[in-house]
Coordinates of C-alpha atoms and ligand atoms in Angstrom, one line a residue:
X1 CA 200.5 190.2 186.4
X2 CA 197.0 188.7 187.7
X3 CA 196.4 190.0 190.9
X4 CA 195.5 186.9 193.9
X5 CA 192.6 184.9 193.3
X6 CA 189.4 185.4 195.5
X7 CA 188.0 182.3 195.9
X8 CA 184.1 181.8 197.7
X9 CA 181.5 178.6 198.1
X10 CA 178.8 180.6 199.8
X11 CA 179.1 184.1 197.6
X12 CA 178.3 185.5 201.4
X13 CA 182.2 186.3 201.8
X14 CA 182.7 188.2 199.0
X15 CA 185.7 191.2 199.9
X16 CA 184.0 194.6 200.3
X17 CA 187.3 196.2 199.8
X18 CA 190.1 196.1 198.0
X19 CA 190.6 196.2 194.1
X20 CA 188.9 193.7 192.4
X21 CA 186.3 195.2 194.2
X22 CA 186.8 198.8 192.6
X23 CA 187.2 196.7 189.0
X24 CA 183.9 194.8 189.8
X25 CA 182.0 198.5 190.4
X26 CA 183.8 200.4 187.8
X27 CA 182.9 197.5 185.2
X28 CA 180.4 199.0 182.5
X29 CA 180.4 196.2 179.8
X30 CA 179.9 192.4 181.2
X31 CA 179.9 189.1 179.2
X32 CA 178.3 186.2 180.4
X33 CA 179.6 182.6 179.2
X34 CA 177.5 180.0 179.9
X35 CA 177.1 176.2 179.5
X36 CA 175.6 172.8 180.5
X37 CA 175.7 174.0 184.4
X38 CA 174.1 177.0 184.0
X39 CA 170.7 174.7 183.3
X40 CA 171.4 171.9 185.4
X41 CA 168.9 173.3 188.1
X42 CA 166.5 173.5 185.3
X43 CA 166.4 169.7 185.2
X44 CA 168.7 169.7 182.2
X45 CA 171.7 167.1 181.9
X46 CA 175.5 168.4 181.7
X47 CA 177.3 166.4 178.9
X48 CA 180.5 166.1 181.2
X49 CA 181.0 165.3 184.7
X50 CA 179.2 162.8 187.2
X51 CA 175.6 162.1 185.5
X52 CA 176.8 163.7 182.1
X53 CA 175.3 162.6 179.0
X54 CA 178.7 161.9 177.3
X55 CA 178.8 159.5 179.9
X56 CA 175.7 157.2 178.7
X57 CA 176.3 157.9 174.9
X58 CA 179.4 158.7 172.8
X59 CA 179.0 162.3 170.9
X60 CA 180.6 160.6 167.8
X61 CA 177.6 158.5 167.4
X62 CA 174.9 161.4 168.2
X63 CA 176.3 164.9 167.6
X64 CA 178.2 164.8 164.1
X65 CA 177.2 165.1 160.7
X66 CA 178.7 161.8 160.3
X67 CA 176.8 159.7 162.9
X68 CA 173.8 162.0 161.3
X69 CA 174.7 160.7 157.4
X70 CA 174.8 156.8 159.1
X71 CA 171.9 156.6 161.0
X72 CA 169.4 159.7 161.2
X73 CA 167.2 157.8 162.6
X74 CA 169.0 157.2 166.1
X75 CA 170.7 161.1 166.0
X76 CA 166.9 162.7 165.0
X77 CA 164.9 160.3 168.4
X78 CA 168.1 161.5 170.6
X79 CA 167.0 165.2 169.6
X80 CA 163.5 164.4 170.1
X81 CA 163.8 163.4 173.6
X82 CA 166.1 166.4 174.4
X83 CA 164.1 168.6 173.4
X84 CA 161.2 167.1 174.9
X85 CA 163.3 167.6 178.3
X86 CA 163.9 171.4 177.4
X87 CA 160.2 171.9 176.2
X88 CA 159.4 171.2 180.0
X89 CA 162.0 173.0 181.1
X90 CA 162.0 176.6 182.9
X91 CA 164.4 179.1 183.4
X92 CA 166.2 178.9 187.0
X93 CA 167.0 181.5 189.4
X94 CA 170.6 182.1 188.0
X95 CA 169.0 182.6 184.4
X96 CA 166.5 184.7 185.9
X97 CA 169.6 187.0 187.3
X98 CA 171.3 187.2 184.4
X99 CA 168.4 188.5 182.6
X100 CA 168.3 191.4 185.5
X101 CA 172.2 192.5 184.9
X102 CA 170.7 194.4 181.8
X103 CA 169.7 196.8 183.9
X104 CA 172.9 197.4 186.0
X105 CA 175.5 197.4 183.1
X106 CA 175.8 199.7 179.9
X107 CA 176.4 196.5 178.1
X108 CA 175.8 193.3 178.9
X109 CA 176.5 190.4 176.1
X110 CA 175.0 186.8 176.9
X111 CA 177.1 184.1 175.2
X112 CA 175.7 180.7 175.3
X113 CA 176.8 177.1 174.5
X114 CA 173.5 176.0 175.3
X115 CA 171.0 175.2 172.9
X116 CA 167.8 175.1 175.7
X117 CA 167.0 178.8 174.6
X118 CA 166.6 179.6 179.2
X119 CA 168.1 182.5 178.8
X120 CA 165.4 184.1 175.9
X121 CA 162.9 182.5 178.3
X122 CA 164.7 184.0 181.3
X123 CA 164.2 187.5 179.0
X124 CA 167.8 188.2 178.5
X125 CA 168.2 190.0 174.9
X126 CA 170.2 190.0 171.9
X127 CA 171.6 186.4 173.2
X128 CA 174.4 185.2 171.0
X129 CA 173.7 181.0 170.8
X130 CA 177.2 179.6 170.0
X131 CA 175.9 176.1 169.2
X132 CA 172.7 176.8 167.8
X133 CA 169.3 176.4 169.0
X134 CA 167.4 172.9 169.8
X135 CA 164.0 175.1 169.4
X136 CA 164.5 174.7 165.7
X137 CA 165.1 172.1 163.2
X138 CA 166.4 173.0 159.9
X139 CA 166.6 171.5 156.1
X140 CA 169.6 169.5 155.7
X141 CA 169.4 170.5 152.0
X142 CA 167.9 173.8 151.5
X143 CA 168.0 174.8 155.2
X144 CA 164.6 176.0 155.8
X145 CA 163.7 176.7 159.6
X146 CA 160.8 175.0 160.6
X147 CA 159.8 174.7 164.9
X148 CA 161.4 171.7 166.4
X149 CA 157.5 171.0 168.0
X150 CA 156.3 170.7 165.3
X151 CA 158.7 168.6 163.1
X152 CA 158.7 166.3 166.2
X153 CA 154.9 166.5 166.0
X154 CA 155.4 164.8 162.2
X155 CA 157.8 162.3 163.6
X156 CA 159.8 162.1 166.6
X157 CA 161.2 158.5 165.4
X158 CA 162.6 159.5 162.4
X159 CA 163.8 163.0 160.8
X160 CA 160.9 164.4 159.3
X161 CA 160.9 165.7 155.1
X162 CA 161.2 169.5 154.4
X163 CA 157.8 170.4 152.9
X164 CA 160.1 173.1 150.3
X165 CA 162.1 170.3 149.1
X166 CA 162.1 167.0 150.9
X167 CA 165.4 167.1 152.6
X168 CA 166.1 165.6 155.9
X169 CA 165.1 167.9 158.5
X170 CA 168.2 168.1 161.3
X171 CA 168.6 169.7 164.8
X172 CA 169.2 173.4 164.0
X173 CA 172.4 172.9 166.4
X174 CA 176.0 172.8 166.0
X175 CA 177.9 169.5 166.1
X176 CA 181.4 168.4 166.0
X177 CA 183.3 169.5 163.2
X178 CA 180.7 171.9 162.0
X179 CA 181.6 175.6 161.6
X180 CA 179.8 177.4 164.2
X181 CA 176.9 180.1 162.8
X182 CA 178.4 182.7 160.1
X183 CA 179.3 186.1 162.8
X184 CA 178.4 184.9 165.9
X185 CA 181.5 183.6 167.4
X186 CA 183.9 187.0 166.2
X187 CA 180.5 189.0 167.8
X188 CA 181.7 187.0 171.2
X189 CA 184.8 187.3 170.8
X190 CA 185.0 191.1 170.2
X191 CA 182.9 191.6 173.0
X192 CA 185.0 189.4 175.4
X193 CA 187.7 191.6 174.6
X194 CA 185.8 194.9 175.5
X195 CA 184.6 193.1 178.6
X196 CA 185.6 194.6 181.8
X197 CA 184.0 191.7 183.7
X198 CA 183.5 188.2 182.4
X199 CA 181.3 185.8 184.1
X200 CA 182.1 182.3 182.7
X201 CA 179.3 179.8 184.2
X202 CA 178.6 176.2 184.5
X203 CA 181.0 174.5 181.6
X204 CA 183.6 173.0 181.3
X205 CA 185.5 174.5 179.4
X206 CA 187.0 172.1 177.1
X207 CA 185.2 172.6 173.7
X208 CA 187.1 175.3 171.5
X209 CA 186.5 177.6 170.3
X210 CA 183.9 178.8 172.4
X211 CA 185.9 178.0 175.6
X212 CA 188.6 180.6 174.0
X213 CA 186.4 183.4 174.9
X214 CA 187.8 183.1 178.6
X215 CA 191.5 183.4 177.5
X216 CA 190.6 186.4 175.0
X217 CA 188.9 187.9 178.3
X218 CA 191.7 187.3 180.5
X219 CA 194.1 188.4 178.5
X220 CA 192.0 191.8 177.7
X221 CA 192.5 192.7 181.3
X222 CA 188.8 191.8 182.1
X223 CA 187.8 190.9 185.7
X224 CA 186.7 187.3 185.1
X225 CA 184.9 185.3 187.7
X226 CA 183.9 181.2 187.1
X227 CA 180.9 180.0 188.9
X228 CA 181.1 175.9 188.5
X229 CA 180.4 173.2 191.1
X230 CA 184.3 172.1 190.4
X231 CA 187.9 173.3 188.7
X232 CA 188.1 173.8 185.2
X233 CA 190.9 173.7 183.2
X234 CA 190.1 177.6 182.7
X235 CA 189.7 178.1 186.3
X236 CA 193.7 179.7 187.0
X237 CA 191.8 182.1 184.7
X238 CA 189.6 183.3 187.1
X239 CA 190.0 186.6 189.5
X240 CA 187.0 185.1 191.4
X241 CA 186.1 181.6 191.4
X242 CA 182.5 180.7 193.2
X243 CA 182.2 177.0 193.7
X244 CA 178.7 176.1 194.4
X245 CA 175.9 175.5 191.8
X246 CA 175.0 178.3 190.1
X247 CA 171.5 178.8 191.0
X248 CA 172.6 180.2 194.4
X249 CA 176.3 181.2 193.0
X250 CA 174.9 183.9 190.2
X251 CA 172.4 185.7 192.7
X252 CA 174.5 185.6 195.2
X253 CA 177.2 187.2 193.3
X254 CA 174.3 189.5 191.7
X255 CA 173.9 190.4 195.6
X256 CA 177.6 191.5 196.2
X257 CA 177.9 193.5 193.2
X258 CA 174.4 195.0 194.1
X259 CA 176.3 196.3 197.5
X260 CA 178.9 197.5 195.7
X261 CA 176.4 200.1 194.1
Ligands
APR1 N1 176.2 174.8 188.6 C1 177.3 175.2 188.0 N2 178.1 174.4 187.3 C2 177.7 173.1 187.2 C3 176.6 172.6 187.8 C4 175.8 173.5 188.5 N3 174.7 173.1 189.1 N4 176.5 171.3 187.5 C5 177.5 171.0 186.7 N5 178.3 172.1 186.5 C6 179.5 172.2 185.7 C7 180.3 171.0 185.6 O1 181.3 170.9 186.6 C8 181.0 171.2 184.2 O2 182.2 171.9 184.4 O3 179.1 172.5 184.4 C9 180.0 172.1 183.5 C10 179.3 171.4 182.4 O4 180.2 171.0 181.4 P1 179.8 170.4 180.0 O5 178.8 169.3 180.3 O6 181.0 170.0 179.3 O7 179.0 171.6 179.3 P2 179.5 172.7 178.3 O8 180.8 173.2 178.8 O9 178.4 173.6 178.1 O10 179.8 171.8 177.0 C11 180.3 172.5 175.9 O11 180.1 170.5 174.6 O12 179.0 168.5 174.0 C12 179.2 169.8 173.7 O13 177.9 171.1 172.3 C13 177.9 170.7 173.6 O14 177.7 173.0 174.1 C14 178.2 171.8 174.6 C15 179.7 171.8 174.7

């Protein structure tokens, strides 16, 4: 049975005592499962929720290969503008903290749905990018990797040709209905199930399979904690649930476990 949830707004009244407290400082491997929120403080749109970008445009006509195959044209300026937004973007304090926790755990696994690449700017390591990457774009045909600056350089209004063989360059992300890259997701998810604490942060928790890490965590006994400005449908999940933003929720929970030693 899961023991009584802790739940916190500040991260200041975090227990001291008691034995999620023991779990939290006996915990050598950690995950962190990020999304959308987790960059929000770095100027970055969620997709969901108040101010979402599903909420101005419909993912059907921007983020499948379908909307893609009908009109590249509007799918490849949507990209071009996003990642105009993250090229301007920097890592925020709860990015920054993550990138610390290498040093406090044995093993420390950052999963992202994000595609901002914050958390290689942040100078976390070995970060396993669920959806891909907006840094890149990639042959449509022959799937040649080229820098997303520079193919938006060629063209931001229209997908630009792969010098190899002329195919349409694309977003080197993952949309819906696409496979998700060869390995990464069973890398997640076998170390989700080693994990003895699990920090889910900032999404949603709605898009599968990635959102399936937090039930393989739970269920592997790990000590999970959400940090999200509101309830997920994850959130019963959760040992610890922070609600706040999580550039002061992550150091601030960075702080308690610091105490605990
Ligand atoms: N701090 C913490 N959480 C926040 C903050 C914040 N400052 N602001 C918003 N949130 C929370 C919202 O409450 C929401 O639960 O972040 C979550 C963002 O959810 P989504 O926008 O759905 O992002 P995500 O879960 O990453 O989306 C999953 O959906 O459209 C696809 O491929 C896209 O990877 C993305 C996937």
């Amino acid at each position: 049975m899961r023991q009584a949830r802790i739940e916190s707004s500040t991260g200041l009244d975090l227990p001291t005592t008691g034995s999620m407290v023991e779990r939290a400082r006996a915990a050598r491997r950690a995950v962190v499962f990020s999304g959308a929120g987790l960059s929000k403080e770095s100027g970055l749109d969620t997709f969901r929720g108040p101010g979402g970008l599903w909420e101005r445009m419909r993912p059907e006509d921007l983020a499948t290969p379908q909307a893609f195959a009908r009109d590249p044209e509007t799918v490849w300026r949507w990209y071009a503008w996003r990642w105009q937004q993250v090229a301007g973007a920097t890592p925020n304090p709860a990015h920054r903290e993550i990138a610390r926790w290498e040093g406090r755990f044995e093993s420390l696994q950052v999963v992202t749905q994000n595609v901002d690449g914050l958390h290689l700017a942040a100078g976390s390591t070995g970060v396993l990018e669920l959806h891909g990457t907006i840094a890149f774009a990639r042959c449509s045909v022959c799937s040649r990797r080229e820098p997303m600056g520079e193919a938006v350089a060629r063209s931001a209004q229209e997908p630009p040709r792969c010098p190899a063989c002329s195919g349409c360059l694309r977003p080197d992300v993952v949309w819906f209905g696409e496979q998700l890259p060869e390995g990464v997701f069973e890398a997640a998810a076998e170390a989700s199930s080693a994990a003895h604490l699990f920090l889910t942060v900032g999404t949603s928790a709605t898009v599968y399979p990635a959102a399936g890490l937090i039930e393989i965590a739970a269920r592997s006994g790990a000590l999970v904690i959400e940090v999200n400005v509101e309830p997920t449908p994850l959130s019963d999940l959760a040992d610890v649930r922070m609600a706040g933003p999580a550039a002061e929720m992550v150091p601030a929970l960075g702080r308690w476990l610091d105490r605990l030693g």
